[in-house]
């Protein structure tokens, strides 16, 4: 039975803290995977090869470990860095598949413009929560109000600290496992 009150946490970061957030979530996701947790979601890599386009944004799909470029084709004239929404949608589908395979935790580096507009990972976050899967998301302070509206049932605000984030994730996953074990015992 789905748990509509799954643990939900956000690390709200300020202007200029995006790269730090990326490093924290990337490192934390890799540590948690090495601990044996099955993850869904995506983290942005902050280090790019010199051959990358000026805005060579890449996301790592945490369910498969695949690295996916998400920036607009460098041959297309655009001002600033822009992502291709279709690529985000494809990665969101992969995250949904990881949830279907039994992910222990969902991690996303940004609740951003796509999610605010009702696209991107928004439905996948909701699905994870409805299944009782703990969710950790990075949210810029510029999007905090939209995140608050989305997460209206409540969430825990975490400091921008890698150890605190990993500790929250481990605690949330352990609590979910205990709850599932108790549910199984009650059925027998």
C-alpha positions as a printed NumPy array, in Angstrom:
array([[  0.   ,   0.   ,   0.   ],
       [  1.476,   3.398,  -0.92 ],
       [  2.584,   5.687,   1.877],
       [  1.382,   9.216,   1.041],
       [  3.635,  10.64 ,   3.738],
       [  7.036,   9.54 ,   2.497],
       [  9.968,  11.511,   3.78 ],
       [ 10.632,  14.497,   1.561],
       [ 13.619,  16.799,   1.97 ],
       [ 15.025,  19.785,   0.135],
       [ 18.306,  21.61 ,   0.31 ],
       [ 17.502,  25.227,  -0.533],
       [ 20.578,  26.93 ,  -1.932],
       [ 21.312,  30.557,  -2.678],
       [ 22.729,  32.394,  -5.651],
       [ 26.138,  31.047,  -6.582],
       [ 25.733,  27.843,  -4.552],
       [ 24.537,  25.684,  -7.483],
       [ 27.943,  24.107,  -8.194],
       [ 28.388,  23.282,  -4.496],
       [ 24.925,  21.676,  -4.479],
       [ 25.848,  19.639,  -7.572],
       [ 29.025,  18.35 ,  -5.879],
       [ 27.186,  17.465,  -2.665],
       [ 24.423,  15.546,  -4.402],
       [ 26.764,  13.825,  -6.887],
       [ 29.143,  12.707,  -4.133],
       [ 26.291,  11.695,  -1.84 ],
       [ 24.551,   9.681,  -4.557],
       [ 27.757,   7.803,  -5.326],
       [ 28.41 ,   7.111,  -1.617],
       [ 24.857,   5.838,  -1.089],
       [ 25.068,   3.63 ,  -4.177],
       [ 28.386,   2.225,  -2.911],
       [ 26.561,   1.44 ,   0.371],
       [ 24.167,  -0.757,  -1.625],
       [ 21.184,   1.569,  -2.014],
       [ 19.261,   1.539,  -5.283],
       [ 18.752,   5.109,  -6.463],
       [ 16.471,   6.821,  -8.949],
       [ 16.738,  10.387, -10.187],
       [ 19.611,  12.441, -11.547],
       [ 22.575,  14.547, -10.53 ],
       [ 24.414,  17.12 , -12.59 ],
       [ 28.127,  16.675, -13.098],
       [ 30.124,  19.797, -12.445],
       [ 33.374,  18.755, -14.134],
       [ 33.265,  18.648, -17.925],
       [ 35.956,  17.74 , -20.426],
       [ 37.598,  20.61 , -22.258],
       [ 35.905,  19.46 , -25.466],
       [ 32.429,  20.128, -23.992],
       [ 30.377,  22.983, -25.355],
       [ 30.39 ,  26.21 , -23.35 ],
       [ 27.284,  25.076, -21.5  ],
       [ 27.976,  21.345, -21.587],
       [ 25.415,  20.311, -19.013],
       [ 25.248,  16.583, -18.347],
       [ 23.069,  14.591, -15.987],
       [ 23.841,  11.207, -14.537],
       [ 20.818,   8.933, -14.422],
       [ 21.123,   7.369, -10.974],
       [ 19.175,   4.24 , -11.884],
       [ 21.527,   3.213, -14.673],
       [ 24.659,   5.282, -14.08 ],
       [ 24.413,   6.591, -17.655],
       [ 25.71 ,  10.073, -18.445],
       [ 23.42 ,  12.149, -20.679],
       [ 24.058,  15.566, -22.242],
       [ 21.057,  17.838, -21.757],
       [ 22.229,  21.142, -23.241],
       [ 20.877,  22.549, -26.473],
       [ 23.009,  21.464, -29.425],
       [ 26.088,  23.735, -29.495],
       [ 25.527,  24.381, -33.212],
       [ 22.232,  26.133, -32.414],
       [ 22.54 ,  29.851, -31.624],
       [ 21.196,  30.535, -28.132],
       [ 22.039,  33.078, -25.503],
       [ 23.191,  31.598, -22.243],
       [ 22.858,  27.988, -21.152],
       [ 19.689,  26.156, -22.061],
       [ 18.536,  22.583, -21.673],
       [ 16.511,  20.575, -24.134],
       [ 13.217,  19.75 , -22.366],
       [ 12.842,  16.557, -24.409],
       [ 16.095,  15.236, -22.967],
       [ 14.88 ,  15.972, -19.451],
       [ 11.604,  14.149, -20.193],
       [ 13.546,  11.099, -21.396],
       [ 15.643,  11.089, -18.232],
       [ 12.523,  11.484, -16.094],
       [ 11.114,   8.359, -17.772],
       [ 14.315,   6.492, -16.877],
       [ 13.894,   7.612, -13.259],
       [ 10.326,   6.304, -13.302],
       [ 11.624,   2.951, -14.527],
       [ 14.149,   2.867, -11.672],
       [ 11.288,   3.487,  -9.241],
       [  9.377,   0.609, -10.827],
       [ 12.441,  -1.627, -10.311],
       [ 12.371,  -0.892,  -6.572],
       [ 14.534,   2.162,  -5.907],
       [ 15.26 ,   2.84 ,  -2.246],
       [ 15.738,   6.592,  -2.694],
       [ 15.052,   9.344,  -5.235],
       [ 17.597,  12.174,  -5.606],
       [ 17.35 ,  15.153,  -7.947],
       [ 19.845,  17.972,  -8.257],
       [ 17.258,  20.629,  -9.168],
       [ 13.568,  21.319,  -8.848],
       [ 13.685,  23.822, -11.684],
       [ 11.774,  25.502, -14.488],
       [ 10.605,  22.254, -16.069],
       [  9.196,  20.953, -12.796],
       [  7.578,  24.301, -11.988],
       [  5.858,  24.141, -15.393],
       [  4.523,  20.653, -14.592],
       [  7.083,  18.788, -16.701],
       [ 10.464,  17.192, -16.141],
       [ 10.701,  15.16 , -12.952],
       [  7.592,  16.608, -11.292],
       [  5.372,  13.535, -11.796],
       [  8.235,  11.19 , -10.923],
       [  8.776,  12.993,  -7.616],
       [  5.062,  12.651,  -6.877],
       [  5.138,   8.965,  -7.798],
       [  8.12 ,   8.309,  -5.533],
       [  6.378,  10.029,  -2.625],
       [  3.132,   8.123,  -3.261],
       [  5.087,   4.839,  -3.099],
       [  6.774,   5.8  ,   0.142],
       [ 10.216,   6.292,  -1.405],
       [ 12.259,   8.999,   0.326],
       [ 13.028,  11.999,  -1.896],
       [ 15.9  ,  14.498,  -1.662],
       [ 15.862,  17.493,  -3.994],
       [ 18.027,  20.575,  -4.497],
       [ 15.992,  23.777,  -4.83 ],
       [ 17.328,  27.234,  -5.64 ],
       [ 16.123,  30.016,  -3.381],
       [ 14.603,  31.625,  -6.502],
       [ 12.302,  28.582,  -6.855],
       [ 11.649,  28.009,  -3.156],
       [  8.125,  29.457,  -3.246],
       [  7.116,  27.171,  -6.126],
       [  8.7  ,  24.221,  -4.324],
       [  6.757,  25.095,  -1.154],
       [  3.516,  25.06 ,  -3.155],
       [  4.417,  21.716,  -4.754],
       [  5.498,  20.112,  -1.466],
       [  2.478,  21.462,   0.391],
       [  2.16 ,  18.341,   2.556],
       [  5.492,  19.293,   4.106],
       [  9.172,  18.578,   3.782],
       [ 12.313,  18.763,   5.823],
       [ 14.692,  21.57 ,   4.965],
       [ 18.303,  20.407,   5.136],
       [ 21.451,  22.443,   5.448],
       [ 23.733,  22.517,   2.42 ],
       [ 26.008,  19.908,   3.893],
       [ 26.995,  16.581,   2.367],
       [ 27.18 ,  14.668,   5.648],
       [ 23.774,  15.967,   6.754],
       [ 22.254,  15.003,   3.391],
       [ 23.712,  11.475,   3.482],
       [ 22.609,  11.034,   7.102],
       [ 19.053,  12.124,   6.235],
       [ 18.96 ,   9.73 ,   3.27 ],
       [ 20.191,   6.755,   5.309],
       [ 17.753,   7.536,   8.133],
       [ 14.809,   7.905,   5.717],
       [ 15.629,   4.673,   3.865],
       [ 16.079,   2.767,   7.142],
       [ 12.741,   4.103,   8.439],
       [ 11.023,   2.986,   5.238],
       [ 12.544,  -0.496,   5.512],
       [ 11.422,  -0.821,   9.14 ],
       [  7.921,   0.328,   8.201],
       [  7.732,  -2.194,   5.352],
       [  8.983,  -4.996,   7.636],
       [  6.353,  -4.119,  10.246],
       [  3.657,  -4.086,   7.57 ],
       [  4.756,  -7.542,   6.401],
       [  4.73 ,  -8.875,   9.98 ],
       [  1.227,  -7.495,  10.566],
       [ -0.027,  -9.335,   7.473],
       [  1.234, -12.697,   8.742]])
